[in-house]
XYZ file of C-alpha atoms in Angstrom:
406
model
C 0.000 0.000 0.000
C 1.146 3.454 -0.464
C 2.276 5.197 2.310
C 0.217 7.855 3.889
C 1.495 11.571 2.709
C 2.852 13.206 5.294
C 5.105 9.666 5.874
C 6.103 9.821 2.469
C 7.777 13.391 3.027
C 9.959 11.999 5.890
C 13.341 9.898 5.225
C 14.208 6.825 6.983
C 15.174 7.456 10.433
C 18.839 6.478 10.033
C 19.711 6.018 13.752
C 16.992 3.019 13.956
C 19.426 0.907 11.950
C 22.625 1.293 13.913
C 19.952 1.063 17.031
C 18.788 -2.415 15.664
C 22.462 -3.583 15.287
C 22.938 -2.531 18.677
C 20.381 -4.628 19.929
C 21.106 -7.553 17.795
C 24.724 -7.345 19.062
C 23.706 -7.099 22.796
C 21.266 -9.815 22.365
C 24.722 -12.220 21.309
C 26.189 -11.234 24.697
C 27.871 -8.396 23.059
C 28.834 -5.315 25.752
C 27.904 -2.310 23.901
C 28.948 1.269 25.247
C 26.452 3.244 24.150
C 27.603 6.601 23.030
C 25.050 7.129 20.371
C 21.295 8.490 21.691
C 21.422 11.967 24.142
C 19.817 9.785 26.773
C 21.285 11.872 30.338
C 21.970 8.764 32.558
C 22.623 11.016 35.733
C 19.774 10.514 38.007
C 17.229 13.396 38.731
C 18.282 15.408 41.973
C 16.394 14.075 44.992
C 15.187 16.891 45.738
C 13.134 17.447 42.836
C 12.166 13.277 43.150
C 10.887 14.443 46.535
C 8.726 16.981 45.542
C 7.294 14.431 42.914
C 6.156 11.758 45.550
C 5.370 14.593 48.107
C 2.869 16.042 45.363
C 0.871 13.094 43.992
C 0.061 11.406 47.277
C -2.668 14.499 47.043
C -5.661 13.120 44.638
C -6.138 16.686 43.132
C -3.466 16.547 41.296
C -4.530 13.299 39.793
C -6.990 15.187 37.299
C -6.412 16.790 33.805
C -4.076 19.632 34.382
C -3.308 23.181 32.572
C -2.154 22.945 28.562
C -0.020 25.757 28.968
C 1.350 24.935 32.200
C 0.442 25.829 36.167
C 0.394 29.632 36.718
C 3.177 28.524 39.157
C 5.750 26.985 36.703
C 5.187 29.562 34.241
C 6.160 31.766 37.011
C 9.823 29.962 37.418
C 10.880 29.938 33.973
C 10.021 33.767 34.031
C 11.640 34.508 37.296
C 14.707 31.898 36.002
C 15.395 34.212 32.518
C 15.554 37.289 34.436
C 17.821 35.900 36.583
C 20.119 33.994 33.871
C 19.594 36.425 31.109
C 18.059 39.690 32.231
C 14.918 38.970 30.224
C 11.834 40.365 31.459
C 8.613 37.679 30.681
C 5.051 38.348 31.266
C 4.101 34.557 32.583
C 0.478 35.075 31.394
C 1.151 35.599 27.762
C 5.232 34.838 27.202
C 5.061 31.793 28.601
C 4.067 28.448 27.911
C 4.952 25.212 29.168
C 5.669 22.199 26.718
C 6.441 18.218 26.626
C 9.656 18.682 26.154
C 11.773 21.231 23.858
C 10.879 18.734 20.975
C 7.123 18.858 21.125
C 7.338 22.674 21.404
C 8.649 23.204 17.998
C 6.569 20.358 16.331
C 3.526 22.321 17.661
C 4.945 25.593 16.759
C 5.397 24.417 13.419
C 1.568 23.438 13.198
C 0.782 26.899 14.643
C 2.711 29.027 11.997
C 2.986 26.917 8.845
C 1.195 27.377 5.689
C 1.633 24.430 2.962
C 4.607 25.522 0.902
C 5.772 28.031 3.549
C 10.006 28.296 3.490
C 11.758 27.871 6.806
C 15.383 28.315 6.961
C 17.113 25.453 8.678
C 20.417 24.972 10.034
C 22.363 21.615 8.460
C 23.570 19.865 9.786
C 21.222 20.155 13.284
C 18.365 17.937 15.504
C 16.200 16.589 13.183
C 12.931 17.954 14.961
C 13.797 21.211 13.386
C 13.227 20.214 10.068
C 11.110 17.516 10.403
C 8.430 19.232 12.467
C 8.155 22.012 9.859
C 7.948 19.281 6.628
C 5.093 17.469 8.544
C 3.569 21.292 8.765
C 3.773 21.331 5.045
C 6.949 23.660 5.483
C 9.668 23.577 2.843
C 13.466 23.497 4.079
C 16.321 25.847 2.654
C 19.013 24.337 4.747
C 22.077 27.136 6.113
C 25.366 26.564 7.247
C 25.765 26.218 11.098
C 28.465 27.937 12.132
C 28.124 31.601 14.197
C 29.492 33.721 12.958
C 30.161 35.872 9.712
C 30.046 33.169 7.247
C 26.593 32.460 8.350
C 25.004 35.899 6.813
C 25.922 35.383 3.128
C 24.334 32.456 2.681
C 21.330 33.551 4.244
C 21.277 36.517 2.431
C 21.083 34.583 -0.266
C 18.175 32.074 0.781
C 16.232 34.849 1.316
C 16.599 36.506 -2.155
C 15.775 33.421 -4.452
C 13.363 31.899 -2.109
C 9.661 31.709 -3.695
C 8.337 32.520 -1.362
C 9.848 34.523 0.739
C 10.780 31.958 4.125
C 8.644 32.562 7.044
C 11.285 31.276 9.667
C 14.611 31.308 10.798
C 15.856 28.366 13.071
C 18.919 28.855 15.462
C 20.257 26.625 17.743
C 23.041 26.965 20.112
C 24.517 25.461 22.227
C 24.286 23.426 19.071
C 23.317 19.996 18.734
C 24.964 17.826 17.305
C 27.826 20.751 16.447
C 28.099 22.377 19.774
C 28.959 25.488 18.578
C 28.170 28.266 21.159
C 27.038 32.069 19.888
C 27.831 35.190 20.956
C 25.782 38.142 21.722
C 26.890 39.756 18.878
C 26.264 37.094 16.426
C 22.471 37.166 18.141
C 22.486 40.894 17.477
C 22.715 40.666 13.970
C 20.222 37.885 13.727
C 17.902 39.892 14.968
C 18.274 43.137 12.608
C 18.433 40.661 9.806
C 15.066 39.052 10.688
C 13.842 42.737 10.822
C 15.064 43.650 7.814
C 13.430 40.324 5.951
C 10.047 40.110 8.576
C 11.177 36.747 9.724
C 10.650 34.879 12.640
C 13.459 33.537 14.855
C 12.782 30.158 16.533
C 15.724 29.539 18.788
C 16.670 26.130 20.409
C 18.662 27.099 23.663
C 17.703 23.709 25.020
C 22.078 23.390 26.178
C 22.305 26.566 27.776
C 23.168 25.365 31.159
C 25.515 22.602 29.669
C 28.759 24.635 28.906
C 32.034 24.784 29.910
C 33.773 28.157 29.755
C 32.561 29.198 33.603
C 33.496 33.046 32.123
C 30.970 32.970 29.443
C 27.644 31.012 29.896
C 26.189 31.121 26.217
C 23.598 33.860 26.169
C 20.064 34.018 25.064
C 19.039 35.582 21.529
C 15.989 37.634 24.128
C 18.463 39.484 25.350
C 18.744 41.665 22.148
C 16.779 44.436 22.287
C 14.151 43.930 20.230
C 14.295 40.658 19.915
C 11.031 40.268 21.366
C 9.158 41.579 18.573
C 10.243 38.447 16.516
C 11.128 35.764 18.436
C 10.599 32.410 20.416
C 13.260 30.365 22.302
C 12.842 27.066 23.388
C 14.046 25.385 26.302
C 14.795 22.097 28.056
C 14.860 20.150 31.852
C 16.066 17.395 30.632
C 19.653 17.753 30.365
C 19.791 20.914 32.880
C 18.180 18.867 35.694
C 18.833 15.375 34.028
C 14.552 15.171 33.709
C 14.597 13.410 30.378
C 11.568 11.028 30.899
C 9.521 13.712 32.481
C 9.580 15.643 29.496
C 9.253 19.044 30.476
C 9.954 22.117 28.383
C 9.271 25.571 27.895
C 8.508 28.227 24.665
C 8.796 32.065 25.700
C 8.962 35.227 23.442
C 6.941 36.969 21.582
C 2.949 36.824 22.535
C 1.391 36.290 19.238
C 3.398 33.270 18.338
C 3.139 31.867 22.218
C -0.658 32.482 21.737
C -0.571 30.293 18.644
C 1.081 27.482 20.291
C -0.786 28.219 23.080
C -3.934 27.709 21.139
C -2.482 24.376 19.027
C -1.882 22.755 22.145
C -4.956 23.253 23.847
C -6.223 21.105 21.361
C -3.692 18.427 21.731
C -2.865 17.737 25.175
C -4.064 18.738 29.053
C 0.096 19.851 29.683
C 2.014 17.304 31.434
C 0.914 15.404 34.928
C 0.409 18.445 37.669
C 2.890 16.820 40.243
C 5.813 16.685 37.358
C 4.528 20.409 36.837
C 5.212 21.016 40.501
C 7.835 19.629 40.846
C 9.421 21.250 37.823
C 9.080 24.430 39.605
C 10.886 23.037 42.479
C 13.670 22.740 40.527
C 13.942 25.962 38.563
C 13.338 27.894 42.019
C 16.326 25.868 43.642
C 19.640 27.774 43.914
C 21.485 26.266 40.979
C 23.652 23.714 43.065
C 22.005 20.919 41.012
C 23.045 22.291 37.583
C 26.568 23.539 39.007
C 26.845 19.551 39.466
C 25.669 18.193 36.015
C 27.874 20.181 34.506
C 31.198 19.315 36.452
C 30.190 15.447 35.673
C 29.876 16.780 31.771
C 33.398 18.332 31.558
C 35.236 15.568 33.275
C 33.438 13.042 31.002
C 34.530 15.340 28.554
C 38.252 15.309 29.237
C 38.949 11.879 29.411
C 36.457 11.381 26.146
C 38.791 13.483 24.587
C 42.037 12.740 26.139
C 41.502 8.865 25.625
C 40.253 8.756 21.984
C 42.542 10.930 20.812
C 45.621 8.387 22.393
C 43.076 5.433 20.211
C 43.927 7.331 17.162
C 40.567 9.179 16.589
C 40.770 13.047 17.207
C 37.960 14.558 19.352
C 37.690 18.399 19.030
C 36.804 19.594 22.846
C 33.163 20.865 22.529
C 32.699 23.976 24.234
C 29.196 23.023 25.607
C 26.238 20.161 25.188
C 26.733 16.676 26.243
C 28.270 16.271 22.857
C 31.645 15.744 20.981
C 31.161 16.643 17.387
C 34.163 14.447 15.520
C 34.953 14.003 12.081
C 35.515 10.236 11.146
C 39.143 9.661 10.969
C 40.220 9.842 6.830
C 40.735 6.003 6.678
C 37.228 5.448 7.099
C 35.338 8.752 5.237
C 34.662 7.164 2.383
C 32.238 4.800 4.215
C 30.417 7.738 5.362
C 28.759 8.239 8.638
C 26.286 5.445 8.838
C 28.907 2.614 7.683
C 31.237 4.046 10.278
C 28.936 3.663 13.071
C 27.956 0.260 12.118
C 31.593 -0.948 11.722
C 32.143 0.499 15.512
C 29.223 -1.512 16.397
C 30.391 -4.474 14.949
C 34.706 -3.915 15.560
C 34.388 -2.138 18.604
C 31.035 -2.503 20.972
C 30.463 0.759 20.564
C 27.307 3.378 19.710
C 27.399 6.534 18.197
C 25.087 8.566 16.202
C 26.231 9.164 12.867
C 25.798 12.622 11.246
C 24.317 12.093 8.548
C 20.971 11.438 10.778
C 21.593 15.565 11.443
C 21.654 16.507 7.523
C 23.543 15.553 4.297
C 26.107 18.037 5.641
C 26.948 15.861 8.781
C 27.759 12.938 6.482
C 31.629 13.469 7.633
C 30.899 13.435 10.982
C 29.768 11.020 13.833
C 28.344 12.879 17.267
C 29.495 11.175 20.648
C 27.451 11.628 23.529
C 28.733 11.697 27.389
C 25.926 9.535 28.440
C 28.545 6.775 29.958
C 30.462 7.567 33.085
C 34.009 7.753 32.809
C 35.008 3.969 33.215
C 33.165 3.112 30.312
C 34.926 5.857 28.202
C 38.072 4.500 28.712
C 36.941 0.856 28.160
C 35.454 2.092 24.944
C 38.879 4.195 24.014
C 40.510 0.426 24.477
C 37.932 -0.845 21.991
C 38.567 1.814 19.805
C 42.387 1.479 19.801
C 42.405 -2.365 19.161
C 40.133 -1.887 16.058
C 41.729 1.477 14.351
C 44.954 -0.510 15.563
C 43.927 -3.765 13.478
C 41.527 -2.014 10.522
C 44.507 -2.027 7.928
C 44.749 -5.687 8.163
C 41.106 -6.672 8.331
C 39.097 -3.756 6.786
C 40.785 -3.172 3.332
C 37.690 -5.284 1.821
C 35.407 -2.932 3.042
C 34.074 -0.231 0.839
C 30.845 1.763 1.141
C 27.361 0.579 0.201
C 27.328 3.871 -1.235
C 29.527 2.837 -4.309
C 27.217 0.302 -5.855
C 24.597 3.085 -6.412
């Protein structure tokens, strides 16, 4: 049977087939260090697990609960920018709480998009950024992702032979999978260029607490004045308080476009369970101990991922925030490209990672390594690593990419 439209316009999701040789090589006793999916496997401060199990022991928090979040939580993330950024929010109409950073932009891009409607897109970059706006309907004109002057002529140039003109500009940093960090300056002209062309600006800041230059936390495109009139930022709890599963999330900015949302989602969901809302606002009204912590586990993880794999022969660049390494696959192996790569370290060296081309054809160099194993397991997967890159001119030289019988 033919496949129902809006299926068609999506492309195989490429990490399901190194996640299904994961599985297949765990089920044959394999010991796979996963690496691969941004899964935070720090446990959620007990604190905020407190105010969970405090919370829904009362039954009136068992019913449906607020769309847009408790008056409460939309209070913290207000009272949180201004304190972090020095961003004034009205919690009544610049505020609105999501399931997760990922659901916020899906249901943005059902607010905003038209069939046909351009959206500028980072590539490479998460996949819900595109993704969400081609379910919409949306077209993609994809952009280069690094901040800072080479960024503007391309866009300058999307915008003048786009029919029509693109509705949308998508940033995103701290960067995933890139982890490139912007300045305040590059936000500044962002901003008067989205002026100049009447774009939006949907920005992902969903890493902001994840960085590790103590001197200069990455800032927030809202703090750029003006940058109200255009824009919506999205952010996360799940890697800032290690809340994956809880999915909790947030969209501020500008009031028209949080009133769309607002309105999509009120037709979608009842907002997440009112004791995960409470206790949410536990944790963004704490006194930043938590995060201090999360990200000191982060940068050591970091050190030795890139200490140890660089000794194996396979250069990590230091990322400057995320939970991410962004590393291009060592030459030997580029011709594979980044989905044969990740299978072979699968199959050579028990270990997961997500290969780039799952983040746009321009990630195709590239595999992204996640600090989602403690620092043990590095180093046991920097051993694998070395015995296989060690070994691969004896046993890989048959190997070529699928790629070449196309």
């Amino acid at each position: 049977m033919e496949e129902f439209h809006k299926v068609r316009r999506l492309p195989p999701y490429v990490f399901e087939q190194v996640n299904r040789l994961k599985a297949s090589a765990r089920a044959g006793g394999a010991d796979i260090i996963d690496l691969g999916m941004g899964n935070p496997d720090l446990p959620t401060p007990k604190a905020i697990v407190d105010k969970l199990c405090e919370v829904v022991q009362d039954p009136r928090t068992h019913r449906y609960s607020s769309s847009k979040g408790i008056p409460g939580l939309r209070r913290a993330q207000a009272a949180y920018y201004a304190r972090r950024f020095g961003v004034k929010l009205n919690p009544e109409t610049q505020v609105v709480a999501t399931l997760g950073s990922k659901e916020g932009f899906a249901n943005m891009a059902q607010a905003i998009t038209a069939p046909g409607d351009v959206i500028l897109c980072p590539n490479p970059t998460y996949p819900i950024h595109a993704f969400g706006f081609l379910m919409a309907g949306g077209v993609i004109r994809s952009l280069p992702v690094e901040p800072d002057d080479s960024f503007f002529a391309p866009l300058e140039r999307a915008v003048k032979h786009s029919i029509p003109k693109p509705l949308a500009l998508i940033i995103n940093y701290p960067s995933n999978p890139t982890a490139y960090v912007a300045t305040l300056d590059f936000y500044k002209d962002v901003i008067a260029f989205a002026k100049k062309h009447d774009l939006i600006v949907l920005s992902d800041l969903a890493y902001s607490e994840i960085y590790f230059d103590e001197k200069n936390p990455p800032p927030s495109v809202l703090e750029v004045p003006g940058a109200m009139d255009v824009t919506v930022e999205f952010t996360s709890m799940s890697k800032t308080f290690s809340m994956p599963g809880w999915r909790m999330g947030f969209a501020v900015g500008n009031e028209r476009l949080i009133a769309a949302l607002t309105r999509v989602k009120s037709y979608l969901d009842y907002g997440a369970f009112t004791p995960i809302q409470v206790a949410a606002t536990h944790a963004l009204n704490g006194d930043g101990s938590d995060i201090a912590e999360v990200r000191n586990v982060y940068r050591r993880r970091r050190d030795v991922l890139v200490e140890t794999f660089g000794k194996a022969g396979f250069d990590v660049p230091p990322p400057a925030a995320t939970m991410f390494a962004w590393a291009k696959i060592p030459e030997k192996f580029r011709h594979l490209g980044s989905l044969e790569f990740s299978k072979l370290l699968v199959e050579k060296a028990d270990i997961a990672v997500a290969p780039g081309i799952g983040f746009g054809e321009q990630g195709d160099d590239y595999v992204r390594i996640a600090l989602v194993e403690n620092e043990h397991r590095i180093r046991q997967a920097a051993r694998n690593l070395k015995r296989f890159l060690s070994a691969a001119d004896d046993t890989m030289h048959n190997v070529i990419s699928l790629n070449a019988h196309r």
